[in-house]
Short mmCIF file of C-alpha atoms and ligand atoms in Angstrom, two decimals:
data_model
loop_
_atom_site.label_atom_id
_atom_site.label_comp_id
_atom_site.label_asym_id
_atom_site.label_seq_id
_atom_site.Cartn_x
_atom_site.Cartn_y
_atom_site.Cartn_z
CA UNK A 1 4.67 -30.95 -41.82
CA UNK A 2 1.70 -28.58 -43.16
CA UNK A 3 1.74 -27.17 -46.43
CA UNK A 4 1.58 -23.70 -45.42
CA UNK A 5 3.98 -21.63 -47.16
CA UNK A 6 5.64 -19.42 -44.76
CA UNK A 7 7.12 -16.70 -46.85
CA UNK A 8 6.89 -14.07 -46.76
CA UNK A 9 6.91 -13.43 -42.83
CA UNK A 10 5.89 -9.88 -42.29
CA UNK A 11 5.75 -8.95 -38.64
CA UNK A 12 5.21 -5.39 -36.93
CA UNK A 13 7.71 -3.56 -35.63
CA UNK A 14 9.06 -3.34 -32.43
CA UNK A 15 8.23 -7.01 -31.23
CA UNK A 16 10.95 -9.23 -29.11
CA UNK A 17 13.14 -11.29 -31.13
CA UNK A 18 15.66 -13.46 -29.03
CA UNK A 19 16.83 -17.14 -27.88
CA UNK A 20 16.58 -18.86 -25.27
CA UNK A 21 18.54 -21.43 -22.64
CA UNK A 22 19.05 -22.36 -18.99
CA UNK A 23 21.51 -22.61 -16.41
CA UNK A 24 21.89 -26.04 -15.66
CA UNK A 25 21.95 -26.84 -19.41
CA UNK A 26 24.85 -24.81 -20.27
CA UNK A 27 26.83 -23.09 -17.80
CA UNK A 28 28.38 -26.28 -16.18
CA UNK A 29 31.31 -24.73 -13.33
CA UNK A 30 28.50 -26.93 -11.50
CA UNK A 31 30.84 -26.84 -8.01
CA UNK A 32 32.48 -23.54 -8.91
CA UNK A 33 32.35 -20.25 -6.63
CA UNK A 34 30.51 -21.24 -4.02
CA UNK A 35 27.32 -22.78 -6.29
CA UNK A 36 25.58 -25.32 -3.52
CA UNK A 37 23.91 -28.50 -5.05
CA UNK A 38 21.23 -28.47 -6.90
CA UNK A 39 18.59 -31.73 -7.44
CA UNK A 40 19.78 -32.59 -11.40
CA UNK A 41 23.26 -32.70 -9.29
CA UNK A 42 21.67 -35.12 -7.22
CA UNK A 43 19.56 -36.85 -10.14
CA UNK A 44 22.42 -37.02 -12.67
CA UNK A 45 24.22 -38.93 -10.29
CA UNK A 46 22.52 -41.40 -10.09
CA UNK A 47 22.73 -44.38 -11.81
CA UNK A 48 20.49 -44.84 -14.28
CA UNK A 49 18.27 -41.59 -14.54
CA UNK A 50 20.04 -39.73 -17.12
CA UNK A 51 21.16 -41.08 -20.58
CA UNK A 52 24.61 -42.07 -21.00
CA UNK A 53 25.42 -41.22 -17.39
CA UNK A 54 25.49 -37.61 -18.69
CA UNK A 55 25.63 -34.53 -16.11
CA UNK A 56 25.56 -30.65 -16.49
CA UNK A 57 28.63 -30.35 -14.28
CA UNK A 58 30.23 -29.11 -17.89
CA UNK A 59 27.23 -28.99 -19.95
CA UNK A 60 28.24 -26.03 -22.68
CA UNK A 61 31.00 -24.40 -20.45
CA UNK A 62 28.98 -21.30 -20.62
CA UNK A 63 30.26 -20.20 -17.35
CA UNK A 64 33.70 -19.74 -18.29
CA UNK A 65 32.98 -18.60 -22.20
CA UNK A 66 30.89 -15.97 -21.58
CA UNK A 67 31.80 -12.91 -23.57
CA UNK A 68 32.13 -15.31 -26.92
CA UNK A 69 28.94 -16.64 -26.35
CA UNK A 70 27.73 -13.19 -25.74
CA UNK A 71 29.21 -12.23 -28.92
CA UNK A 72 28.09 -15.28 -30.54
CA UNK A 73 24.28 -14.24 -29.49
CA UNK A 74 24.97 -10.25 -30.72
CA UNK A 75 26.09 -11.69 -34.05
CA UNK A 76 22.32 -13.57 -34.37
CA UNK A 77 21.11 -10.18 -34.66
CA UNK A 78 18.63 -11.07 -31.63
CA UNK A 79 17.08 -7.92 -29.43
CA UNK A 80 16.44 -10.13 -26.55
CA UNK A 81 18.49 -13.40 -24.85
CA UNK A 82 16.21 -15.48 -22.17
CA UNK A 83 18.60 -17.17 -19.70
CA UNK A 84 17.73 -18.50 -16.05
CA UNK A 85 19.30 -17.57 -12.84
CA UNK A 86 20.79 -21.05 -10.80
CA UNK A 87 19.17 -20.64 -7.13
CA UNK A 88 21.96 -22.44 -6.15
CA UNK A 89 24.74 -20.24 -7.38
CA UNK A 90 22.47 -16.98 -5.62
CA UNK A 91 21.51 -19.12 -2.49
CA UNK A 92 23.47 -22.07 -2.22
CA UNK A 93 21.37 -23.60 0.61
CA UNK A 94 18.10 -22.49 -0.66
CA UNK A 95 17.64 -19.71 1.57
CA UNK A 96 19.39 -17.26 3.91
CA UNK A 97 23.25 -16.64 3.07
CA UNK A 98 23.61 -14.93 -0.42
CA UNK A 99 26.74 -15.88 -2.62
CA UNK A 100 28.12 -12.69 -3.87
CA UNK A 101 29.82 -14.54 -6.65
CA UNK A 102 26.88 -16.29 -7.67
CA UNK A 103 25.28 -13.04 -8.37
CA UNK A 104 28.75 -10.78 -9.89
CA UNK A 105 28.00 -14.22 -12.82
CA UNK A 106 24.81 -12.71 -13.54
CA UNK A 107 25.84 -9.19 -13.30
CA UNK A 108 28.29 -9.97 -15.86
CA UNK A 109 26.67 -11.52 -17.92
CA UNK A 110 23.42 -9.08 -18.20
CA UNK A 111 26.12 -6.21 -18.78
CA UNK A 112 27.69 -8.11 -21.68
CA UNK A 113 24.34 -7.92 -23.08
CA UNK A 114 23.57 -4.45 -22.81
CA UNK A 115 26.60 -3.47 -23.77
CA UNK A 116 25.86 -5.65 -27.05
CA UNK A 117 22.79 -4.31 -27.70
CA UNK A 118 20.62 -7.23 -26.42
CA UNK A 119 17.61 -6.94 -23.92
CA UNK A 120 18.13 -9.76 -20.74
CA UNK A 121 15.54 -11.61 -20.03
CA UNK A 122 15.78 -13.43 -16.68
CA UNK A 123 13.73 -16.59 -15.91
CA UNK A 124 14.04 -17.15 -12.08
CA UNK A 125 13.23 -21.27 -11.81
CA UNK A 126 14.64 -23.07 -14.24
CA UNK A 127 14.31 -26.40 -12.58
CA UNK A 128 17.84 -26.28 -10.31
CA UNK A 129 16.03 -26.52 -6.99
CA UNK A 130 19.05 -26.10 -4.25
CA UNK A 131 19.30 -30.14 -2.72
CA UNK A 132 18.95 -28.04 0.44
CA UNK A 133 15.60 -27.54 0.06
CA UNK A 134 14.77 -31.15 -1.72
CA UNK A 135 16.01 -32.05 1.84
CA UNK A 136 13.37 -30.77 3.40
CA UNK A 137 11.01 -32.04 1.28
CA UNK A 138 11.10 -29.97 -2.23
CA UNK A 139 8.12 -28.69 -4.01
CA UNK A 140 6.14 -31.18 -2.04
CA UNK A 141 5.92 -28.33 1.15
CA UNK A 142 5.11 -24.50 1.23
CA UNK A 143 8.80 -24.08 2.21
CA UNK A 144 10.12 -24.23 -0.88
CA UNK A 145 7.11 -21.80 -2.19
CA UNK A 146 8.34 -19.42 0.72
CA UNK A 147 12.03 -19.61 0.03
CA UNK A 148 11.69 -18.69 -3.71
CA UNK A 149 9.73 -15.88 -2.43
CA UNK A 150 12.79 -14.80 -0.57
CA UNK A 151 14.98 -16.24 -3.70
CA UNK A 152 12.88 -13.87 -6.06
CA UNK A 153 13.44 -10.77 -4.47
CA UNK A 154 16.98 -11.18 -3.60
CA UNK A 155 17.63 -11.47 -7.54
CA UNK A 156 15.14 -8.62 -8.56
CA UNK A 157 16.91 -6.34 -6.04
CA UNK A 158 20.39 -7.06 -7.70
CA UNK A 159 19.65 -7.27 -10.96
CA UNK A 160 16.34 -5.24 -11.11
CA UNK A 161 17.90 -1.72 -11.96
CA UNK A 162 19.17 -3.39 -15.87
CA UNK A 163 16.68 -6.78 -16.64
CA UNK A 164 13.50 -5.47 -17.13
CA UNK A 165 11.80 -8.45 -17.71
CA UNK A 166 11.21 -11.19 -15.40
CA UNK A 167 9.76 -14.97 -15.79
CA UNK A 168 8.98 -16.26 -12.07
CA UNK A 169 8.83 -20.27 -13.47
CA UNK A 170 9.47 -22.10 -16.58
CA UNK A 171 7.33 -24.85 -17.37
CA UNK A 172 5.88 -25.78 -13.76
CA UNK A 173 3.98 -28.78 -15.40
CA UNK A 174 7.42 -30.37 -16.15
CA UNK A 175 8.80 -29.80 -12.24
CA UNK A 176 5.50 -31.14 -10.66
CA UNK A 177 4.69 -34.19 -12.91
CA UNK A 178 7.87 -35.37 -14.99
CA UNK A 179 9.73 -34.63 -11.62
CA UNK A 180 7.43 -35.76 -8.33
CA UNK A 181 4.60 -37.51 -10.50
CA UNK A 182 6.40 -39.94 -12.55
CA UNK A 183 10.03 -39.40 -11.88
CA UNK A 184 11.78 -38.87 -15.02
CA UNK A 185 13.10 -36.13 -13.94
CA UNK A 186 14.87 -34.60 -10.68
CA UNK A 187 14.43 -35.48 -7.98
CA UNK A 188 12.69 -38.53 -9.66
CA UNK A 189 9.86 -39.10 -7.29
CA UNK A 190 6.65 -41.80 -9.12
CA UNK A 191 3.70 -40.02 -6.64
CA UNK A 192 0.42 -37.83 -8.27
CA UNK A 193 0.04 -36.72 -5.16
CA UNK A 194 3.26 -35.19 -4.38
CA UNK A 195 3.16 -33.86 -8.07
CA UNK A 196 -0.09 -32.16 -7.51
CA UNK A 197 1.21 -31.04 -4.08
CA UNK A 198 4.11 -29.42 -5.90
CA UNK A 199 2.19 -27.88 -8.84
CA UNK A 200 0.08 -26.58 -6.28
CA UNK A 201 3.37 -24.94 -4.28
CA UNK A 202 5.10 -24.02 -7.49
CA UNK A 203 1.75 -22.02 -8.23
CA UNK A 204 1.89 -20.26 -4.78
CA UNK A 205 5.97 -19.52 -5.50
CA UNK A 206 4.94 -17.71 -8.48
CA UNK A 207 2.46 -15.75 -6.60
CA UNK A 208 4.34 -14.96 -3.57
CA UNK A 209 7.30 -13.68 -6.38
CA UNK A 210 5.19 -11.42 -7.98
CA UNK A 211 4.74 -8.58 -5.92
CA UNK A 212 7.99 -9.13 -4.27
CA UNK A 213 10.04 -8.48 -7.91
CA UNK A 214 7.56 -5.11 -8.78
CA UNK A 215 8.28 -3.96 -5.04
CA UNK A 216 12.72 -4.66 -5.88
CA UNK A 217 12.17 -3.68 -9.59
CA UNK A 218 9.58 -1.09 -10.00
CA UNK A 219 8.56 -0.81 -13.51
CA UNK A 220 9.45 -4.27 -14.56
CA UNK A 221 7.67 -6.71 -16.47
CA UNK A 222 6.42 -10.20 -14.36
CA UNK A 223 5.31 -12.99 -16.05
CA UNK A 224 5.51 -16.69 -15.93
CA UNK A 225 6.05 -19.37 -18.25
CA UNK A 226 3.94 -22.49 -19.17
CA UNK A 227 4.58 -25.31 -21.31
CA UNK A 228 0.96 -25.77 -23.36
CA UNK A 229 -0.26 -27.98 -25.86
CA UNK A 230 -3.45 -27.29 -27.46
CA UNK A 231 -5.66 -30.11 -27.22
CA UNK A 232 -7.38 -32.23 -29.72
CA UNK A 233 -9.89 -35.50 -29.52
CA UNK A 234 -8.68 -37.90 -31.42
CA UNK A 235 -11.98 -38.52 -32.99
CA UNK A 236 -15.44 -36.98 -32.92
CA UNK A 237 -16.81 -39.14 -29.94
CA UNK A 238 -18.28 -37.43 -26.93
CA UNK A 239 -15.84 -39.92 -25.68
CA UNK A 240 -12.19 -38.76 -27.07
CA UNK A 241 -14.26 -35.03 -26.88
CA UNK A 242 -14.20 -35.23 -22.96
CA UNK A 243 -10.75 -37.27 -22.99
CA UNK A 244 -9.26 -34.12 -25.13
CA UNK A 245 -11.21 -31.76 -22.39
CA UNK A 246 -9.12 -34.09 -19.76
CA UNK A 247 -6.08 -33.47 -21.46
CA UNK A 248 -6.52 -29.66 -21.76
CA UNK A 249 -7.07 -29.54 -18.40
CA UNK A 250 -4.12 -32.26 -16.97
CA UNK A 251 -2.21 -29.75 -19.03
CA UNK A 252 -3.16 -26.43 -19.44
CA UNK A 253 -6.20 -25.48 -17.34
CA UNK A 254 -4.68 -26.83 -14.27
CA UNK A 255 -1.87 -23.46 -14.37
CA UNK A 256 -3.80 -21.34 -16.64
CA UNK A 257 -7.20 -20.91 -14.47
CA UNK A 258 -5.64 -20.23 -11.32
CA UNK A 259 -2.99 -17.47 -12.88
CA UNK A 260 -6.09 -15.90 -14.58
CA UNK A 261 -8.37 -15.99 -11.95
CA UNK A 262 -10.20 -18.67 -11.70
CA UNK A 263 -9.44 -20.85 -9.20
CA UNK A 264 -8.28 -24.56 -9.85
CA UNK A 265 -10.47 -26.25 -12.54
CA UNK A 266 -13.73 -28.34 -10.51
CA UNK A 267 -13.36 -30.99 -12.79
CA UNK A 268 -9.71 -31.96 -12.59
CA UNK A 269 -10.28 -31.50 -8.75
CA UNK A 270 -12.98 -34.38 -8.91
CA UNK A 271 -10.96 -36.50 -11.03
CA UNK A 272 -8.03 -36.11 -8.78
CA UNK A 273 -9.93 -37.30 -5.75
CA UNK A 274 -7.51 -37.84 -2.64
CA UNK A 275 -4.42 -37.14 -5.05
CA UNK A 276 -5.68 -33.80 -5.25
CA UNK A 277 -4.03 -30.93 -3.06
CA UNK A 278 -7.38 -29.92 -2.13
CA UNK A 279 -8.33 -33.10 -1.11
CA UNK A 280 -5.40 -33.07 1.54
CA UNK A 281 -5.74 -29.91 2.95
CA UNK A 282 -2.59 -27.98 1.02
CA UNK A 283 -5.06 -24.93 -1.09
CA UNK A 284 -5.19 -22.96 2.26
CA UNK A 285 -7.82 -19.95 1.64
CA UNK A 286 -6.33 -17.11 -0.17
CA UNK A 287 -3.78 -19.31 -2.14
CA UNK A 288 -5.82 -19.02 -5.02
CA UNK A 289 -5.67 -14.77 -4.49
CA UNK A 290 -1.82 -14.93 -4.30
CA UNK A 291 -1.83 -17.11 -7.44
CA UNK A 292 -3.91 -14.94 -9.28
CA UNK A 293 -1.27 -12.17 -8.95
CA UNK A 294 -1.82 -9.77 -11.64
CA UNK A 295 0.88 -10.50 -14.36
CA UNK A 296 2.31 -8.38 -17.55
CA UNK A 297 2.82 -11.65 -20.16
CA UNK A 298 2.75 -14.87 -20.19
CA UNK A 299 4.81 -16.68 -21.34
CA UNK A 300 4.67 -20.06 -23.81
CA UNK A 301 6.58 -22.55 -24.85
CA UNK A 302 5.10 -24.61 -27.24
CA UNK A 303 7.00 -27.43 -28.97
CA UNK A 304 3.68 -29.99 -30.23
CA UNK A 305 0.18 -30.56 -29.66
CA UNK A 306 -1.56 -33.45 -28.08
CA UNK A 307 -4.48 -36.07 -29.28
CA UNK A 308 -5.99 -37.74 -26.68
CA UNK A 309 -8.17 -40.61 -26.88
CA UNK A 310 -10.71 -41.90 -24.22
CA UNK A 311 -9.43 -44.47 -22.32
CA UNK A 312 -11.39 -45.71 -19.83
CA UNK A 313 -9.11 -47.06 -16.50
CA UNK A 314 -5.73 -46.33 -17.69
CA UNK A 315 -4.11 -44.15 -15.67
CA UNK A 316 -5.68 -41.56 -13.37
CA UNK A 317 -6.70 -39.51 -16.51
CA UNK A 318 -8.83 -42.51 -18.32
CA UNK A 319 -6.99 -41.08 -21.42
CA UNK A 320 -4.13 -41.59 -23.91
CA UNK A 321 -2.06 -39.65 -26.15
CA UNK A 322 -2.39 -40.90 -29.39
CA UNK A 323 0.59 -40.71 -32.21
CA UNK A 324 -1.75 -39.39 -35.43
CA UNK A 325 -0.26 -41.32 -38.57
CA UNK A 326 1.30 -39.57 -41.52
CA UNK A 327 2.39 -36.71 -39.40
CA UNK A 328 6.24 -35.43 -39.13
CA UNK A 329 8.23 -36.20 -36.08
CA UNK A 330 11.22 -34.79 -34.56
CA UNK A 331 14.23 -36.45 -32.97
CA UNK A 332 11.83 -36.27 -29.88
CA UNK A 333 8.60 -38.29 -31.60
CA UNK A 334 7.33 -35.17 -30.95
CA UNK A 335 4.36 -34.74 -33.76
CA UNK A 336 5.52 -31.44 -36.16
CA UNK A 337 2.00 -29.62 -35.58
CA UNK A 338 2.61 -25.61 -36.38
CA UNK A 339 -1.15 -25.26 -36.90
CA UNK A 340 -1.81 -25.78 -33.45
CA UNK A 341 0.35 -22.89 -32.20
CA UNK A 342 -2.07 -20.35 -34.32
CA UNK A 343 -4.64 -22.94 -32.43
CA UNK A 344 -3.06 -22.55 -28.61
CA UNK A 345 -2.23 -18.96 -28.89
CA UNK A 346 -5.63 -18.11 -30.69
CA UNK A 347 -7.32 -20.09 -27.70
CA UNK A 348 -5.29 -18.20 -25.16
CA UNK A 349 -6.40 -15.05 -26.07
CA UNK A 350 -9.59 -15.92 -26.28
CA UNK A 351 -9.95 -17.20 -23.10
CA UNK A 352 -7.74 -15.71 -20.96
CA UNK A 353 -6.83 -12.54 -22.24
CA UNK A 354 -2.69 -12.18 -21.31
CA UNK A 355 -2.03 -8.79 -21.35
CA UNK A 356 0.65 -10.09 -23.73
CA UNK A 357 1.67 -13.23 -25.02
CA UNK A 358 5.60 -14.24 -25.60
CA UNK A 359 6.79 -17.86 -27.37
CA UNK A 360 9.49 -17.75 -24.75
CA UNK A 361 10.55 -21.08 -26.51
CA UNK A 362 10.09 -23.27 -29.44
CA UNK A 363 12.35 -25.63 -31.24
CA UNK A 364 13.03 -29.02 -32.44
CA UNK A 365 16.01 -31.69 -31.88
CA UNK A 366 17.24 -33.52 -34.99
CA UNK A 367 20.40 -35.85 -34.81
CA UNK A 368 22.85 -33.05 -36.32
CA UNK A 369 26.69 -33.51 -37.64
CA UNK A 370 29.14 -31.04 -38.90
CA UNK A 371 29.35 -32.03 -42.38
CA UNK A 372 32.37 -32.17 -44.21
CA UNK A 373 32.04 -28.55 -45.69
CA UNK A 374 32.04 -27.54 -41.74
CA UNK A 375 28.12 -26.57 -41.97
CA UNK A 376 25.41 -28.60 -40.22
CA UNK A 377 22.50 -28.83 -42.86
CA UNK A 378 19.59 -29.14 -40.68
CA UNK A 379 17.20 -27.87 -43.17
CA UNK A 380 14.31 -29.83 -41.15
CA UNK A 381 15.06 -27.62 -38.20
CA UNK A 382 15.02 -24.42 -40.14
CA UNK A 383 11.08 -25.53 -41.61
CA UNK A 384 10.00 -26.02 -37.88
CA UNK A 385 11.24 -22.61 -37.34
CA UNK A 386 9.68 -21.29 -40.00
CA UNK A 387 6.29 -22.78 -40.06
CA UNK A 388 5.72 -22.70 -36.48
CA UNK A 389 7.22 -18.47 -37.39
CA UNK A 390 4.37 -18.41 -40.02
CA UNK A 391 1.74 -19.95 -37.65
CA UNK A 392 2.72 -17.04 -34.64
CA UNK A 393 2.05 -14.67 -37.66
CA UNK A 394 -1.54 -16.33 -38.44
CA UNK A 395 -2.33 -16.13 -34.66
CA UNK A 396 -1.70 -12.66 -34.25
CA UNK A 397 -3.53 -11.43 -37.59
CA UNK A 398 -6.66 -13.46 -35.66
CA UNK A 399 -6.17 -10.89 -32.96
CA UNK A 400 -3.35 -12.44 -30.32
CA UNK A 401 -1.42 -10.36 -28.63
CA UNK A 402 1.79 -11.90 -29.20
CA UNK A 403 4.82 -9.52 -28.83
CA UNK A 404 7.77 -11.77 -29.10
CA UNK A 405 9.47 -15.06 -30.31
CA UNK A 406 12.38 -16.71 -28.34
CA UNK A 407 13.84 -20.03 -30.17
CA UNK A 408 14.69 -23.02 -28.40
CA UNK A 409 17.83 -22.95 -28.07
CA UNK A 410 20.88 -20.68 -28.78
CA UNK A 411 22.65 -23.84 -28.71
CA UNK A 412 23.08 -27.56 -28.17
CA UNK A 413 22.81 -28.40 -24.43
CA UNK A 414 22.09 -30.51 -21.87
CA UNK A 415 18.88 -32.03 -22.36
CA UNK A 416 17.43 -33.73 -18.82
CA UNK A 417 17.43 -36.97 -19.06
CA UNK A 418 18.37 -37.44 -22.68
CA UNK A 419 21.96 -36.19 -21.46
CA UNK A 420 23.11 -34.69 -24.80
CA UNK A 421 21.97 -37.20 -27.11
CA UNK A 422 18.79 -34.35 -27.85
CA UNK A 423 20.34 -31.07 -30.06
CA UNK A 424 17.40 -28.51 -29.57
CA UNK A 425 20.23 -25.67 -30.72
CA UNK A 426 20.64 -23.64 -33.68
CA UNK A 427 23.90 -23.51 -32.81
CA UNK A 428 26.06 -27.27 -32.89
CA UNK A 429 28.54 -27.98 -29.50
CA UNK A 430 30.75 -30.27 -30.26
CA UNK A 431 30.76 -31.41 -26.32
CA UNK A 432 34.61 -32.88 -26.44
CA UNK A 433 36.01 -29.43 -27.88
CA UNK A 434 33.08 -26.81 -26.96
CA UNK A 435 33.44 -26.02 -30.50
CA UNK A 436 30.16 -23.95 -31.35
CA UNK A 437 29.13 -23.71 -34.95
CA UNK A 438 26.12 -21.84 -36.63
CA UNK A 439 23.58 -24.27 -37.88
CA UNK A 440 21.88 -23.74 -41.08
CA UNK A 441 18.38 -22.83 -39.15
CA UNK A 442 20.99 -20.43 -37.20
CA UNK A 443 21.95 -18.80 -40.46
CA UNK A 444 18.24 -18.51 -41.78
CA UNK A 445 16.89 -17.10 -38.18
CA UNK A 446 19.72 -14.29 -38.50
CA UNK A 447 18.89 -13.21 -42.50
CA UNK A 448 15.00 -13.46 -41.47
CA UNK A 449 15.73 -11.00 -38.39
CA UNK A 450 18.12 -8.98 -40.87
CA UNK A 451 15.31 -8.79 -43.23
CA UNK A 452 12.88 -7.92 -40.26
CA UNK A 453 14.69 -5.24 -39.47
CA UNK A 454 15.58 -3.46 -42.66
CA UNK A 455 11.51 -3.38 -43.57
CA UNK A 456 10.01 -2.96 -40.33
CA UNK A 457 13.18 -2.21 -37.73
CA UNK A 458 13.05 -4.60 -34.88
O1 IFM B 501 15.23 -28.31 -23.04
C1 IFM B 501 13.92 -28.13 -22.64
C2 IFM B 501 13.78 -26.90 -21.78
O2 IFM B 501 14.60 -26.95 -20.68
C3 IFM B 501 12.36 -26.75 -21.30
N1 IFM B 501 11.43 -26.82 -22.39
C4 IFM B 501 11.57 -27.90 -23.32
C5 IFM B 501 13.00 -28.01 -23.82
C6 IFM B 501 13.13 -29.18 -24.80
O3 IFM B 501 12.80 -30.37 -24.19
#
């Protein structure tokens, strides 16, 4: 953990203050109203792939406790809640027929929250591609680029007159290589090229979405949401320098120059070789001018950073993450770094210029218990929150246009393939009794956003 001291937080007014989730890890009702399959379906049933033989067909039983969970986010004090829309609940073969229960879900639920006071925030592609489309070969093809498209602006028409602000992806890295590139994830395919194929068609998704949600919800914000770790060598070598430059762009410039402009990065191309989509024909002329789609935020998620060491022949990178000694880890092993958010986001300014930057998630998983006293004390948690709070805060006195801070997660859920042995919430589920209780980091996010609000109003 750094030694910054984080209080006191002083932010302007007026910025986004909310928590995030996602459908497949909470709403469970996974065969309910006419919801079609979706791939973690598939993949959690499966033997093997997820922890514990865990599924999301319950997950946090959001589905059927939606007005207390809506209360339970109003009483956070949040302006904003960032949920995701299940394709397969709106389209339950992928595309064509639209469920009209699927969508009355959502319409509830984004009334609940303007009735409560809380902005929606809608995140299209949370990772629940309809098995449909898997069947016809997934992110691998332009199909499934073409029927988000259609996906996109069903949803935006429906819900376009109330949410105001729509995410086309979350964390497209994370579909393309934890899911086609080395299969720990749905649908669990161990190919680069297919994962480059489907980073390549989740790009083009987002960019066919674009102008299809401003033309069904004029006046709305678009953006999209990456998962980015700022990059460091793990020494001062030219060697671990170009290994960290790898890593950067394996992870970052791979989505970041494309959105912004500037085509797929030459050197990742090169390295790629025949894995790459270009390489096999896929980048058809004028992809790169539908990716490029002019946005109104982007979105990050941010969770760690990443030291990479040069590694010559292992792997198609030549390069390794390193695990930097004395550090803090989470329940994850995931290095506590809050520096390198003020890091990332100053970078991200700098060298792309978002027209506004949102954490649309950050967090940390700890192995939490209710305590006797009924309080989980997961005092650990509430320092992530608040040094990674204080290291936003650095960033944007360095000039970055951040405008809002979603934590990850309202509340315990169903994490991939750690099933729900991982508690990213700052709420506890008790998964046998859906019992939801305010963590400690819960308590301290609500009297920071109290105290927010009676100095600067939020
Ligand atoms: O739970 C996930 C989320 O779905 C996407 N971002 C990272 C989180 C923690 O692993």
């Amino acid at each position: 953990m750094s030694n910054r001291t984080p209080d006191p937080l002083r932010f302007p007014a007026r910025l986004t203050w909310g928590v995030a989730t996602s459908s497949y890890q909470i709403e469970g009702a996974a065969r309910e109203d006419g919801r079609g399959p979706s791939i973690w379906d598939t993949f959690c049933a499966a033997p093997g792939k997820v922890r514990g033989g865990n599924t999301g067909d319950v997950a946090c039983d959001h589905y059927h406790r939606l007005d207390k969970d809506l209360d339970l986010i109003q009483g956070l004090g949040v302006n904003a809640y960032r949920f995701s829309v299940a394709w397969p609940r709106i389209l339950p073969a992928g595309r064509g027929a639209v469920n009209p229960a699927g969508l009355d879900f959502y319409h509830r639920l984004v009334d609940g929250l303007l009735a409560r006071g809380v902005t929606p925030w809608a995140t299209l592609y949370h990772w629940d591609l309809p098995q449909a489309l898997e069947d016809e070969g997934g992110w691998r093809v332009r199909g499934a680029a073409e029927a988000f498209a259609e996906y996109a602006a069903v949803v935006a028409g429906a819900l376009g007159d109330r949410v105001r602000h729509f995410i086309t992806l979350n964390e497209p890295w994370c579909s393309a290589y934890l899911g086609y590139g080395i299969g720990v994830h749905a649908p669990g395919a161990t190919d680069l090229a297919a994962s480059f194929a489907a980073s390549h068609h989740l790009l083009l998704a987002h960019g066919l979405a674009v102008p299809l949600i401003r033309e069904q919800a004029p006046g709305a914000q678009v953006g999209i949401t990456l998962n980015l770790h700022h990059t460091y060598p793990a020494s001062d070598s030219a060697a671990d320098r170009a290994a960290a430059r790898r890593g950067d762009g394996f992870q970052n410039r791979w989505y970041l120059d494309p959105l912004y402009g500037r085509g797929y990065p030459q050197d990742m191309v090169a390295l790629l070789g025949e894995a790459s989509p270009q390489a096999r024909g896929l980048v058809r002329p004028g992809d790169e001018a539908l990716i490029a789609a002019p946005t109104d935020f982007l979105g990050v998620n941010m969770y760690s950073r990443a030291v990479m060491q040069d590694a010559p022949g292992e792997g198609w990178l030549h390069a390794r993450q390193i695990r930097p000694q004395g550090s803090e880890y989470t329940g994850f092993d995931w290095e506590v770094a809050p520096d390198s958010l003020t890091d990332l986001l100053v970078r991200l300014e700098e060298d792309y210029a978002p027209g506004a930057i949102y954490i649309t998630e950050n967090g940390s998983t700890y192995p939490d218990t209710v305590s006797e006293d009924g309080t989980v004390h997961d005092a650990e948690r509430t320092r992530y929150l608040e040094s990674h709070l204080a290291a936003m805060q650095a960033a944007m006195t360095q000039g970055a246009k951040v405008r809002g801070y979603f934590a990850w997660s309202l509340m315990d859920n169903f994490e991939w393939a750690e099933g729900y042995d991982k508690r990213f919430g700052i709420v506890h589920v008790d998964f046998g009794t859906q019992a939801r209780t305010l963590k400690q980091s819960g308590r301290w996010y609500r009297d920071f956003l109290a105290r927010t609000r009676e100095t600067v109003g939020v």
